[in-house]
Amino acid sequence: MGDLSRTPAAETLSQLGQTLQSLKTRLENLEQYSRLNSSSQTNSLKDLLQSKIDDLERQVLSRVNTLEEGKGGPKNDTEERVKIESALTSLHQRISELEKGQKDNRPGDKFQLTFPLRTNYMYAKVKKSLPEMYAFTVCMWLRSSAAPGVGTPFSYAVPGQANELVLIEWGNNPMEILINDKVAKLPFVINDGKWHHICITWTTRDGVWEAYQDGTQGGTGENLAPYHPIKPQGVLVLGQEQDTLGGGFDATQAFVGELAHFNIWDRKLTPGEVYNLATCSSKALSGNVIAWAESHIEIYGGATKWTFEACRQIN
Ligand SMILES: [Ca+2]
C-alpha cells in the first residue's frame, strides 16, 4: 500500500534506495567471503564496487534533498533516475558474476539464505512438502537484528490450513510456534545480530514441545495441538508467512536477516543430538525429512544464497 503523502518521484527514490541497500548487503557478504578466502582479485573488485555504491548513495541522497526542497523539474528527474538505474543494473550484474564464481566452489550444504529487506515478495521455497508427522524437530541457524520482531523464518501451509506449522516473531510479541493455528510462546532472544542455533521439538502425544537455543533447552510446554498430526502435501516457505497456500505474504511478517541449516526430522531429537548440531560436532545429523541442500531450495524476489560455514562464521 502506497503512502499517499509521497510523490511518485519520492516513491521511485525509495525503491532505488531499497535496491541500493540490497546490493550493499550482497557486497558485505562478498567482503566476508574475501576475508575467509583472501583473493586479491576479489578484493580489488570489491573495492571498486564499494566506491560505486558510495557514489550512487550520494546521488540518491542529493536527489532526496532536492525533492525535499521542492526543486528540480520533471525532465531532470527522469534523466537522473535513468542514470542511477543503469548504474544499479550494471552493479547488480557484476555482483551476480562474483557470487556465481563463489558458488561454483562450495559444497551443497555450505550455504545460507539472506533476506535483506522486509518485503512481501522476497522468499525461498523448499521444493518438497512435509509428510504426515506425529512428531518433529525443526532446527536452523538464524541471524537478525530486525526490530520489532525478526518476522517469519518459515511457514508451512496445507490445503485448508495456512497455519499448519509456522515460526513467527511479530511486532513486540515473543517468538511463537503455531501448529494447526494453535500457539506456544517460545523463550528465544535472537535479534542481537549474531548467529544463533534454535531447535523446536514436538510430539502429538499431549502436544509436548521443547525449545532449544544455542544447544541448551530454554523452555518446554504441553497441550500444543495435541493429537493433531502434521498434515502432508503442503507448501514450505522460508522467509514469509503464508495466508494462502504458497502466497498471501505480508511484509510486516517477513523475516529479515540470514538463515541456514534448516533441517526437519520426523521425531524428537535428544538433548545430545541438539547439542551436536549447535556445536557443529562431526556427529551432527542432517534432517531425515528436510535436509539442508542448495538443490532443494528455490529463491525468489531478491533473496540470495551465500556461502556459510556453521560455527566458523564471524559474528
Ligand atoms: Ca499473515
PDB file of C-alpha atoms and ligand atoms in Angstrom:
ATOM      1  CA  MET A   1       0.000   0.000   0.000  1.00  0.00           C
ATOM      2  CA  GLY A   2       1.483   3.376  -1.022  1.00  0.00           C
ATOM      3  CA  ASP A   3       1.911   6.244   1.359  1.00  0.00           C
ATOM      4  CA  LEU A   4      -0.390   8.907  -0.076  1.00  0.00           C
ATOM      5  CA  SER A   5       1.776  11.775   1.095  1.00  0.00           C
ATOM      6  CA  ARG A   6       4.594  10.591  -1.162  1.00  0.00           C
ATOM      7  CA  THR A   7       5.044  11.924  -4.653  1.00  0.00           C
ATOM      8  CA  PRO A   8       5.759   9.414  -7.461  1.00  0.00           C
ATOM      9  CA  ALA A   9       9.334  10.694  -7.642  1.00  0.00           C
ATOM     10  CA  ALA A  10       9.841  10.077  -3.933  1.00  0.00           C
ATOM     11  CA  GLU A  11       8.370   6.596  -4.358  1.00  0.00           C
ATOM     12  CA  THR A  12      10.881   5.808  -7.119  1.00  0.00           C
ATOM     13  CA  LEU A  13      13.702   7.110  -4.952  1.00  0.00           C
ATOM     14  CA  SER A  14      12.620   4.932  -2.094  1.00  0.00           C
ATOM     15  CA  GLN A  15      12.706   1.906  -4.412  1.00  0.00           C
ATOM     16  CA  LEU A  16      16.174   2.877  -5.621  1.00  0.00           C
ATOM     17  CA  GLY A  17      17.241   3.197  -2.018  1.00  0.00           C
ATOM     18  CA  GLN A  18      15.980  -0.320  -1.280  1.00  0.00           C
ATOM     19  CA  THR A  19      17.801  -1.747  -4.297  1.00  0.00           C
ATOM     20  CA  LEU A  20      20.945   0.001  -3.141  1.00  0.00           C
ATOM     21  CA  GLN A  21      20.540  -1.442   0.347  1.00  0.00           C
ATOM     22  CA  SER A  22      20.176  -4.941  -1.026  1.00  0.00           C
ATOM     23  CA  LEU A  23      23.280  -4.543  -3.209  1.00  0.00           C
ATOM     24  CA  LYS A  24      25.175  -3.338  -0.151  1.00  0.00           C
ATOM     25  CA  THR A  25      24.192  -6.456   1.773  1.00  0.00           C
ATOM     26  CA  ARG A  26      25.447  -8.649  -1.047  1.00  0.00           C
ATOM     27  CA  LEU A  27      28.682  -6.702  -1.127  1.00  0.00           C
ATOM     28  CA  GLU A  28      29.087  -7.198   2.625  1.00  0.00           C
ATOM     29  CA  ASN A  29      28.701 -10.922   2.030  1.00  0.00           C
ATOM     30  CA  LEU A  30      31.407 -10.731  -0.598  1.00  0.00           C
ATOM     31  CA  GLU A  31      33.616  -8.955   1.914  1.00  0.00           C
ATOM     32  CA  GLN A  32      33.064 -11.686   4.445  1.00  0.00           C
ATOM     33  CA  TYR A  33      33.916 -14.283   1.817  1.00  0.00           C
ATOM     34  CA  SER A  34      37.093 -12.497   0.785  1.00  0.00           C
ATOM     35  CA  ARG A  35      38.155 -12.274   4.428  1.00  0.00           C
ATOM     36  CA  LEU A  36      37.793 -16.035   4.748  1.00  0.00           C
ATOM     37  CA  ASN A  37      39.370 -16.764   1.371  1.00  0.00           C
ATOM     38  CA  SER A  38      41.836 -13.995   0.614  1.00  0.00           C
ATOM     39  CA  SER A  39      41.911 -13.453  -3.086  1.00  0.00           C
ATOM     40  CA  SER A  40      43.424 -10.213  -4.336  1.00  0.00           C
ATOM     41  CA  GLN A  41      41.157 -10.271  -7.366  1.00  0.00           C
ATOM     42  CA  THR A  42      38.011 -10.434  -5.244  1.00  0.00           C
ATOM     43  CA  ASN A  43      39.391  -7.683  -3.029  1.00  0.00           C
ATOM     44  CA  SER A  44      40.118  -5.205  -5.795  1.00  0.00           C
ATOM     45  CA  LEU A  45      36.727  -5.829  -7.418  1.00  0.00           C
ATOM     46  CA  LYS A  46      35.099  -5.422  -4.040  1.00  0.00           C
ATOM     47  CA  ASP A  47      36.821  -2.046  -3.506  1.00  0.00           C
ATOM     48  CA  LEU A  48      35.682  -0.893  -6.923  1.00  0.00           C
ATOM     49  CA  LEU A  49      32.087  -1.921  -6.240  1.00  0.00           C
ATOM     50  CA  GLN A  50      32.160  -0.265  -2.825  1.00  0.00           C
ATOM     51  CA  SER A  51      33.204   3.059  -4.291  1.00  0.00           C
ATOM     52  CA  LYS A  52      30.480   2.792  -6.956  1.00  0.00           C
ATOM     53  CA  ILE A  53      27.886   2.104  -4.290  1.00  0.00           C
ATOM     54  CA  ASP A  54      29.130   5.105  -2.280  1.00  0.00           C
ATOM     55  CA  ASP A  55      28.757   7.248  -5.405  1.00  0.00           C
ATOM     56  CA  LEU A  56      25.225   6.063  -6.008  1.00  0.00           C
ATOM     57  CA  GLU A  57      24.306   6.623  -2.410  1.00  0.00           C
ATOM     58  CA  ARG A  58      25.470  10.222  -2.686  1.00  0.00           C
ATOM     59  CA  GLN A  59      23.412  10.694  -5.862  1.00  0.00           C
ATOM     60  CA  VAL A  60      20.278   9.229  -4.299  1.00  0.00           C
ATOM     61  CA  LEU A  61      20.766  11.365  -1.190  1.00  0.00           C
ATOM     62  CA  SER A  62      21.233  14.504  -3.232  1.00  0.00           C
ATOM     63  CA  ARG A  63      18.018  13.694  -5.141  1.00  0.00           C
ATOM     64  CA  VAL A  64      16.208  13.299  -1.838  1.00  0.00           C
ATOM     65  CA  ASN A  65      17.473  16.703  -0.717  1.00  0.00           C
ATOM     66  CA  THR A  66      16.399  18.342  -3.961  1.00  0.00           C
ATOM     67  CA  LEU A  67      12.958  16.780  -3.660  1.00  0.00           C
ATOM     68  CA  GLU A  68      12.630  17.936  -0.075  1.00  0.00           C
ATOM     69  CA  GLU A  69      13.497  21.492  -1.114  1.00  0.00           C
ATOM     70  CA  GLY A  70      10.845  21.215  -3.809  1.00  0.00           C
ATOM     71  CA  LYS A  71      13.277  21.927  -6.641  1.00  0.00           C
ATOM     72  CA  GLY A  72      14.053  20.018  -9.788  1.00  0.00           C
ATOM     73  CA  GLY A  73      11.980  19.876 -12.936  1.00  0.00           C
ATOM     74  CA  PRO A  74      10.435  16.654 -14.225  1.00  0.00           C
ATOM     75  CA  LYS A  75      12.961  16.425 -17.080  1.00  0.00           C
ATOM     76  CA  ASN A  76      15.874  16.497 -14.653  1.00  0.00           C
ATOM     77  CA  ASP A  77      14.189  13.859 -12.509  1.00  0.00           C
ATOM     78  CA  THR A  78      13.849  11.430 -15.384  1.00  0.00           C
ATOM     79  CA  GLU A  79      17.395  11.911 -16.625  1.00  0.00           C
ATOM     80  CA  GLU A  80      18.906  11.382 -13.208  1.00  0.00           C
ATOM     81  CA  ARG A  81      16.708   8.435 -12.457  1.00  0.00           C
ATOM     82  CA  VAL A  82      17.699   6.717 -15.715  1.00  0.00           C
ATOM     83  CA  LYS A  83      21.364   7.327 -14.894  1.00  0.00           C
ATOM     84  CA  ILE A  84      21.049   5.899 -11.382  1.00  0.00           C
ATOM     85  CA  GLU A  85      19.028   2.926 -12.576  1.00  0.00           C
ATOM     86  CA  SER A  86      21.518   1.961 -15.261  1.00  0.00           C
ATOM     87  CA  ALA A  87      24.366   2.223 -12.760  1.00  0.00           C
ATOM     88  CA  LEU A  88      22.435  -0.020 -10.362  1.00  0.00           C
ATOM     89  CA  THR A  89      21.798  -2.561 -13.120  1.00  0.00           C
ATOM     90  CA  SER A  90      25.471  -2.791 -14.004  1.00  0.00           C
ATOM     91  CA  LEU A  91      26.383  -3.135 -10.298  1.00  0.00           C
ATOM     92  CA  HIS A  92      23.820  -5.879  -9.927  1.00  0.00           C
ATOM     93  CA  GLN A  93      25.329  -7.776 -12.877  1.00  0.00           C
ATOM     94  CA  ARG A  94      28.865  -7.524 -11.557  1.00  0.00           C
ATOM     95  CA  ILE A  95      27.911  -8.629  -8.054  1.00  0.00           C
ATOM     96  CA  SER A  96      25.962 -11.556  -9.568  1.00  0.00           C
ATOM     97  CA  GLU A  97      29.062 -12.641 -11.512  1.00  0.00           C
ATOM     98  CA  LEU A  98      31.173 -12.546  -8.349  1.00  0.00           C
ATOM     99  CA  GLU A  99      28.553 -14.518  -6.441  1.00  0.00           C
ATOM    100  CA  LYS A 100      28.380 -17.097  -9.195  1.00  0.00           C
ATOM    101  CA  GLY A 101      32.148 -17.627  -9.221  1.00  0.00           C
ATOM    102  CA  GLN A 102      31.989 -18.184  -5.492  1.00  0.00           C
ATOM    103  CA  LYS A 103      29.014 -20.554  -5.707  1.00  0.00           C
ATOM    104  CA  ASP A 104      30.786 -22.922  -8.137  1.00  0.00           C
ATOM    105  CA  ASN A 105      33.327 -23.795  -5.442  1.00  0.00           C
ATOM    106  CA  ARG A 106      31.170 -24.687  -2.452  1.00  0.00           C
ATOM    107  CA  PRO A 107      29.638 -27.940  -1.197  1.00  0.00           C
ATOM    108  CA  GLY A 108      25.830 -28.223  -1.466  1.00  0.00           C
ATOM    109  CA  ASP A 109      25.062 -27.690   2.225  1.00  0.00           C
ATOM    110  CA  LYS A 110      27.520 -24.848   2.995  1.00  0.00           C
ATOM    111  CA  PHE A 111      25.167 -22.012   2.214  1.00  0.00           C
ATOM    112  CA  GLN A 112      22.857 -19.523   3.859  1.00  0.00           C
ATOM    113  CA  LEU A 113      19.865 -17.529   2.677  1.00  0.00           C
ATOM    114  CA  THR A 114      19.851 -13.750   3.033  1.00  0.00           C
ATOM    115  CA  PHE A 115      16.650 -11.728   3.242  1.00  0.00           C
ATOM    116  CA  PRO A 116      17.932  -8.146   3.344  1.00  0.00           C
ATOM    117  CA  LEU A 117      14.603  -6.296   3.284  1.00  0.00           C
ATOM    118  CA  ARG A 118      11.154  -6.546   4.812  1.00  0.00           C
ATOM    119  CA  THR A 119       9.076  -7.154   1.684  1.00  0.00           C
ATOM    120  CA  ASN A 120       6.105  -9.285   0.672  1.00  0.00           C
ATOM    121  CA  TYR A 121       7.927 -10.779  -2.317  1.00  0.00           C
ATOM    122  CA  MET A 122      11.339 -11.980  -1.126  1.00  0.00           C
ATOM    123  CA  TYR A 123      11.292 -15.625  -0.055  1.00  0.00           C
ATOM    124  CA  ALA A 124      12.615 -19.129  -0.572  1.00  0.00           C
ATOM    125  CA  LYS A 125      10.632 -22.249  -1.241  1.00  0.00           C
ATOM    126  CA  VAL A 126      11.562 -25.770  -0.201  1.00  0.00           C
ATOM    127  CA  LYS A 127      10.936 -27.970  -3.225  1.00  0.00           C
ATOM    128  CA  LYS A 128       9.343 -30.793  -1.246  1.00  0.00           C
ATOM    129  CA  SER A 129       6.408 -30.989   1.132  1.00  0.00           C
ATOM    130  CA  LEU A 130       6.413 -32.413   4.644  1.00  0.00           C
ATOM    131  CA  PRO A 131       4.953 -35.916   5.097  1.00  0.00           C
ATOM    132  CA  GLU A 132       2.316 -36.654   7.715  1.00  0.00           C
ATOM    133  CA  MET A 133       4.136 -36.381  11.047  1.00  0.00           C
ATOM    134  CA  TYR A 134       3.254 -37.376  14.619  1.00  0.00           C
ATOM    135  CA  ALA A 135       6.408 -35.797  15.991  1.00  0.00           C
ATOM    136  CA  PHE A 136       9.033 -33.460  14.629  1.00  0.00           C
ATOM    137  CA  THR A 137      12.157 -31.486  15.347  1.00  0.00           C
ATOM    138  CA  VAL A 138      12.931 -28.372  13.340  1.00  0.00           C
ATOM    139  CA  CYS A 139      16.342 -26.706  13.692  1.00  0.00           C
ATOM    140  CA  MET A 140      18.097 -23.811  11.993  1.00  0.00           C
ATOM    141  CA  TRP A 141      20.747 -21.149  12.299  1.00  0.00           C
ATOM    142  CA  LEU A 142      19.406 -17.573  12.305  1.00  0.00           C
ATOM    143  CA  ARG A 143      20.993 -14.153  12.337  1.00  0.00           C
ATOM    144  CA  SER A 144      18.930 -10.993  12.554  1.00  0.00           C
ATOM    145  CA  SER A 145      18.930  -7.575  14.124  1.00  0.00           C
ATOM    146  CA  ALA A 146      15.433  -6.685  12.948  1.00  0.00           C
ATOM    147  CA  ALA A 147      13.178  -4.841  15.392  1.00  0.00           C
ATOM    148  CA  PRO A 148      10.472  -5.134  16.381  1.00  0.00           C
ATOM    149  CA  GLY A 149      10.350  -8.858  15.627  1.00  0.00           C
ATOM    150  CA  VAL A 150      12.564 -10.859  13.280  1.00  0.00           C
ATOM    151  CA  GLY A 151       9.469 -11.958  11.288  1.00  0.00           C
ATOM    152  CA  THR A 152       8.748 -15.435   9.960  1.00  0.00           C
ATOM    153  CA  PRO A 153      11.740 -17.763   9.489  1.00  0.00           C
ATOM    154  CA  PHE A 154       9.435 -20.403   7.987  1.00  0.00           C
ATOM    155  CA  SER A 155       5.798 -21.265   7.353  1.00  0.00           C
ATOM    156  CA  TYR A 156       4.172 -24.489   6.233  1.00  0.00           C
ATOM    157  CA  ALA A 157       0.645 -24.260   4.802  1.00  0.00           C
ATOM    158  CA  VAL A 158      -1.604 -27.137   3.732  1.00  0.00           C
ATOM    159  CA  PRO A 159      -4.908 -27.058   1.848  1.00  0.00           C
ATOM    160  CA  GLY A 160      -7.492 -25.689   4.282  1.00  0.00           C
ATOM    161  CA  GLN A 161      -4.961 -24.606   6.955  1.00  0.00           C
ATOM    162  CA  ALA A 162      -2.492 -21.800   6.176  1.00  0.00           C
ATOM    163  CA  ASN A 163      -1.030 -22.024   9.709  1.00  0.00           C
ATOM    164  CA  GLU A 164      -0.272 -25.754   9.813  1.00  0.00           C
ATOM    165  CA  LEU A 165       3.270 -25.148  11.128  1.00  0.00           C
ATOM    166  CA  VAL A 166       4.674 -21.633  11.482  1.00  0.00           C
ATOM    167  CA  LEU A 167       7.540 -19.978  13.351  1.00  0.00           C
ATOM    168  CA  ILE A 168       6.989 -16.239  13.742  1.00  0.00           C
ATOM    169  CA  GLU A 169       8.146 -13.293  15.835  1.00  0.00           C
ATOM    170  CA  TRP A 170       5.798 -10.457  15.023  1.00  0.00           C
ATOM    171  CA  GLY A 171       5.809  -6.927  16.419  1.00  0.00           C
ATOM    172  CA  ASN A 172       6.677  -6.878  20.103  1.00  0.00           C
ATOM    173  CA  ASN A 173       5.473 -10.446  20.711  1.00  0.00           C
ATOM    174  CA  PRO A 174       7.901 -13.207  21.656  1.00  0.00           C
ATOM    175  CA  MET A 175       8.706 -15.795  19.022  1.00  0.00           C
ATOM    176  CA  GLU A 176       5.838 -18.233  18.634  1.00  0.00           C
ATOM    177  CA  ILE A 177       5.293 -21.608  17.045  1.00  0.00           C
ATOM    178  CA  LEU A 178       1.897 -22.325  15.540  1.00  0.00           C
ATOM    179  CA  ILE A 179       0.622 -25.852  14.901  1.00  0.00           C
ATOM    180  CA  ASN A 180      -2.785 -26.099  13.252  1.00  0.00           C
ATOM    181  CA  ASP A 181      -3.226 -22.449  14.291  1.00  0.00           C
ATOM    182  CA  LYS A 182      -2.614 -23.230  17.996  1.00  0.00           C
ATOM    183  CA  VAL A 183       0.139 -21.151  19.596  1.00  0.00           C
ATOM    184  CA  ALA A 184       3.006 -21.663  22.023  1.00  0.00           C
ATOM    185  CA  LYS A 185       5.249 -18.778  23.072  1.00  0.00           C
ATOM    186  CA  LEU A 186       8.953 -19.603  22.831  1.00  0.00           C
ATOM    187  CA  PRO A 187      11.734 -18.239  25.057  1.00  0.00           C
ATOM    188  CA  PHE A 188      14.085 -17.262  22.199  1.00  0.00           C
ATOM    189  CA  VAL A 189      16.002 -13.993  22.173  1.00  0.00           C
ATOM    190  CA  ILE A 190      17.945 -13.845  18.941  1.00  0.00           C
ATOM    191  CA  ASN A 191      17.746 -10.396  17.351  1.00  0.00           C
ATOM    192  CA  ASP A 192      21.196  -9.250  18.513  1.00  0.00           C
ATOM    193  CA  GLY A 193      22.787  -9.506  15.060  1.00  0.00           C
ATOM    194  CA  LYS A 194      24.667 -12.693  15.982  1.00  0.00           C
ATOM    195  CA  TRP A 195      24.217 -16.219  14.698  1.00  0.00           C
ATOM    196  CA  HIS A 196      22.028 -18.384  16.911  1.00  0.00           C
ATOM    197  CA  HIS A 197      21.070 -22.020  16.617  1.00  0.00           C
ATOM    198  CA  ILE A 198      17.480 -22.875  17.526  1.00  0.00           C
ATOM    199  CA  CYS A 199      15.541 -26.144  17.658  1.00  0.00           C
ATOM    200  CA  ILE A 200      11.923 -26.911  18.465  1.00  0.00           C
ATOM    201  CA  THR A 201      10.731 -30.448  19.152  1.00  0.00           C
ATOM    202  CA  TRP A 202       7.099 -31.546  19.354  1.00  0.00           C
ATOM    203  CA  THR A 203       5.119 -34.753  19.714  1.00  0.00           C
ATOM    204  CA  THR A 204       1.420 -35.209  19.045  1.00  0.00           C
ATOM    205  CA  ARG A 205       1.071 -37.125  22.314  1.00  0.00           C
ATOM    206  CA  ASP A 206      -0.100 -34.446  24.806  1.00  0.00           C
ATOM    207  CA  GLY A 207       1.266 -31.830  22.405  1.00  0.00           C
ATOM    208  CA  VAL A 208       4.563 -31.664  24.308  1.00  0.00           C
ATOM    209  CA  TRP A 209       7.136 -29.210  22.949  1.00  0.00           C
ATOM    210  CA  GLU A 210      10.708 -28.197  23.822  1.00  0.00           C
ATOM    211  CA  ALA A 211      12.694 -25.155  22.710  1.00  0.00           C
ATOM    212  CA  TYR A 212      16.497 -25.061  22.479  1.00  0.00           C
ATOM    213  CA  GLN A 213      18.646 -22.003  21.862  1.00  0.00           C
ATOM    214  CA  ASP A 214      22.361 -22.461  21.152  1.00  0.00           C
ATOM    215  CA  GLY A 215      22.257 -26.087  22.222  1.00  0.00           C
ATOM    216  CA  THR A 216      20.552 -25.551  25.584  1.00  0.00           C
ATOM    217  CA  GLN A 217      16.936 -26.257  26.425  1.00  0.00           C
ATOM    218  CA  GLY A 218      15.295 -22.980  27.412  1.00  0.00           C
ATOM    219  CA  GLY A 219      11.637 -23.916  27.632  1.00  0.00           C
ATOM    220  CA  THR A 220       9.086 -26.672  27.404  1.00  0.00           C
ATOM    221  CA  GLY A 221       5.310 -26.974  27.455  1.00  0.00           C
ATOM    222  CA  GLU A 222       2.383 -29.214  26.589  1.00  0.00           C
ATOM    223  CA  ASN A 223      -1.077 -29.157  25.089  1.00  0.00           C
ATOM    224  CA  LEU A 224       0.106 -27.639  21.815  1.00  0.00           C
ATOM    225  CA  ALA A 225      -2.215 -29.089  19.157  1.00  0.00           C
ATOM    226  CA  PRO A 226      -2.314 -32.481  20.935  1.00  0.00           C
ATOM    227  CA  TYR A 227      -3.248 -35.473  18.786  1.00  0.00           C
ATOM    228  CA  HIS A 228      -3.155 -33.394  15.620  1.00  0.00           C
ATOM    229  CA  PRO A 229      -0.828 -34.993  13.058  1.00  0.00           C
ATOM    230  CA  ILE A 230       1.056 -32.512  10.862  1.00  0.00           C
ATOM    231  CA  LYS A 231      -0.658 -32.755   7.502  1.00  0.00           C
ATOM    232  CA  PRO A 232       1.162 -33.692   4.282  1.00  0.00           C
ATOM    233  CA  GLN A 233       1.009 -32.110   0.801  1.00  0.00           C
ATOM    234  CA  GLY A 234       1.608 -28.532   1.815  1.00  0.00           C
ATOM    235  CA  VAL A 235       3.937 -25.711   0.834  1.00  0.00           C
ATOM    236  CA  LEU A 236       7.045 -24.979   2.902  1.00  0.00           C
ATOM    237  CA  VAL A 237       8.263 -21.372   2.598  1.00  0.00           C
ATOM    238  CA  LEU A 238      11.301 -19.725   4.218  1.00  0.00           C
ATOM    239  CA  GLY A 239      11.180 -16.011   4.999  1.00  0.00           C
ATOM    240  CA  GLN A 240       7.439 -15.336   4.631  1.00  0.00           C
ATOM    241  CA  GLU A 241       4.194 -16.139   6.412  1.00  0.00           C
ATOM    242  CA  GLN A 242       1.512 -17.676   4.155  1.00  0.00           C
ATOM    243  CA  ASP A 243      -2.126 -16.599   4.412  1.00  0.00           C
ATOM    244  CA  THR A 244      -2.980 -18.848   1.463  1.00  0.00           C
ATOM    245  CA  LEU A 245      -1.242 -21.938   0.118  1.00  0.00           C
ATOM    246  CA  GLY A 246       2.090 -20.642  -1.235  1.00  0.00           C
ATOM    247  CA  GLY A 247       1.117 -16.957  -1.047  1.00  0.00           C
ATOM    248  CA  GLY A 248      -0.740 -14.211   0.796  1.00  0.00           C
ATOM    249  CA  PHE A 249       2.507 -12.775   2.125  1.00  0.00           C
ATOM    250  CA  ASP A 250       2.517  -9.735   4.409  1.00  0.00           C
ATOM    251  CA  ALA A 251       5.621  -7.528   4.522  1.00  0.00           C
ATOM    252  CA  THR A 252       5.178  -6.839   8.259  1.00  0.00           C
ATOM    253  CA  GLN A 253       5.568 -10.594   8.924  1.00  0.00           C
ATOM    254  CA  ALA A 254       8.558 -11.173   6.619  1.00  0.00           C
ATOM    255  CA  PHE A 255      11.820 -12.482   8.069  1.00  0.00           C
ATOM    256  CA  VAL A 256      14.727 -10.053   7.801  1.00  0.00           C
ATOM    257  CA  GLY A 257      18.180 -11.500   8.246  1.00  0.00           C
ATOM    258  CA  GLU A 258      20.053 -14.666   7.421  1.00  0.00           C
ATOM    259  CA  LEU A 259      19.024 -18.286   7.740  1.00  0.00           C
ATOM    260  CA  ALA A 260      20.931 -21.542   7.287  1.00  0.00           C
ATOM    261  CA  HIS A 261      20.875 -25.283   8.010  1.00  0.00           C
ATOM    262  CA  PHE A 262      17.105 -25.526   8.126  1.00  0.00           C
ATOM    263  CA  ASN A 263      16.541 -29.222   8.895  1.00  0.00           C
ATOM    264  CA  ILE A 264      13.450 -31.206   9.882  1.00  0.00           C
ATOM    265  CA  TRP A 265      13.190 -34.675  11.426  1.00  0.00           C
ATOM    266  CA  ASP A 266      10.005 -36.695  11.957  1.00  0.00           C
ATOM    267  CA  ARG A 267      10.953 -37.460  15.561  1.00  0.00           C
ATOM    268  CA  LYS A 268      12.018 -35.699  18.731  1.00  0.00           C
ATOM    269  CA  LEU A 269      15.809 -35.252  18.820  1.00  0.00           C
ATOM    270  CA  THR A 270      17.566 -35.874  22.130  1.00  0.00           C
ATOM    271  CA  PRO A 271      19.306 -33.023  24.011  1.00  0.00           C
ATOM    272  CA  GLY A 272      22.636 -34.570  22.987  1.00  0.00           C
ATOM    273  CA  GLU A 273      21.672 -34.574  19.321  1.00  0.00           C
ATOM    274  CA  VAL A 274      20.589 -30.937  19.514  1.00  0.00           C
ATOM    275  CA  TYR A 275      23.843 -30.019  21.256  1.00  0.00           C
ATOM    276  CA  ASN A 276      25.850 -31.720  18.484  1.00  0.00           C
ATOM    277  CA  LEU A 277      24.027 -29.610  15.899  1.00  0.00           C
ATOM    278  CA  ALA A 278      24.537 -26.330  17.775  1.00  0.00           C
ATOM    279  CA  THR A 279      28.246 -27.010  18.241  1.00  0.00           C
ATOM    280  CA  CYS A 280      28.807 -28.379  14.713  1.00  0.00           C
ATOM    281  CA  SER A 281      30.034 -31.684  16.049  1.00  0.00           C
ATOM    282  CA  SER A 282      31.070 -34.205  13.426  1.00  0.00           C
ATOM    283  CA  LYS A 283      28.277 -36.362  14.847  1.00  0.00           C
ATOM    284  CA  ALA A 284      25.620 -33.772  13.914  1.00  0.00           C
ATOM    285  CA  LEU A 285      22.775 -35.209  11.842  1.00  0.00           C
ATOM    286  CA  SER A 286      21.003 -33.951   8.749  1.00  0.00           C
ATOM    287  CA  GLY A 287      17.223 -33.835   8.770  1.00  0.00           C
ATOM    288  CA  ASN A 288      15.644 -37.075   7.579  1.00  0.00           C
ATOM    289  CA  VAL A 289      12.543 -35.206   6.351  1.00  0.00           C
ATOM    290  CA  ILE A 290      14.117 -31.956   5.127  1.00  0.00           C
ATOM    291  CA  ALA A 291      17.900 -31.811   4.770  1.00  0.00           C
ATOM    292  CA  TRP A 292      19.666 -28.526   4.068  1.00  0.00           C
ATOM    293  CA  ALA A 293      20.846 -28.709   0.451  1.00  0.00           C
ATOM    294  CA  GLU A 294      21.184 -25.987  -2.119  1.00  0.00           C
ATOM    295  CA  SER A 295      19.424 -28.036  -4.802  1.00  0.00           C
ATOM    296  CA  HIS A 296      16.273 -28.303  -2.618  1.00  0.00           C
ATOM    297  CA  ILE A 297      15.761 -24.549  -2.208  1.00  0.00           C
ATOM    298  CA  GLU A 298      14.430 -22.073  -4.775  1.00  0.00           C
ATOM    299  CA  ILE A 299      14.832 -18.349  -4.109  1.00  0.00           C
ATOM    300  CA  TYR A 300      12.527 -15.551  -5.245  1.00  0.00           C
ATOM    301  CA  GLY A 301      12.316 -11.764  -5.266  1.00  0.00           C
ATOM    302  CA  GLY A 302      15.930 -10.921  -4.408  1.00  0.00           C
ATOM    303  CA  ALA A 303      16.608 -13.367  -1.577  1.00  0.00           C
ATOM    304  CA  THR A 304      20.186 -14.580  -2.090  1.00  0.00           C
ATOM    305  CA  LYS A 305      22.233 -17.685  -1.375  1.00  0.00           C
ATOM    306  CA  TRP A 306      25.627 -17.198   0.132  1.00  0.00           C
ATOM    307  CA  THR A 307      28.451 -19.381   1.445  1.00  0.00           C
ATOM    308  CA  PHE A 308      28.035 -20.284   5.115  1.00  0.00           C
ATOM    309  CA  GLU A 309      30.047 -22.468   7.421  1.00  0.00           C
ATOM    310  CA  ALA A 310      28.252 -23.018  10.706  1.00  0.00           C
ATOM    311  CA  CYS A 311      30.382 -22.309  13.820  1.00  0.00           C
ATOM    312  CA  ARG A 312      33.165 -20.787  11.704  1.00  0.00           C
ATOM    313  CA  GLN A 313      31.325 -17.661  10.701  1.00  0.00           C
ATOM    314  CA  ILE A 314      32.485 -14.315  12.104  1.00  0.00           C
ATOM    315  CA  ASN A 315      29.836 -12.777  14.324  1.00  0.00           C
TER     316      ASN A 315
HETATM  317 CA    CA B   1      -0.351 -13.465   7.847  1.00  0.00          CA
END
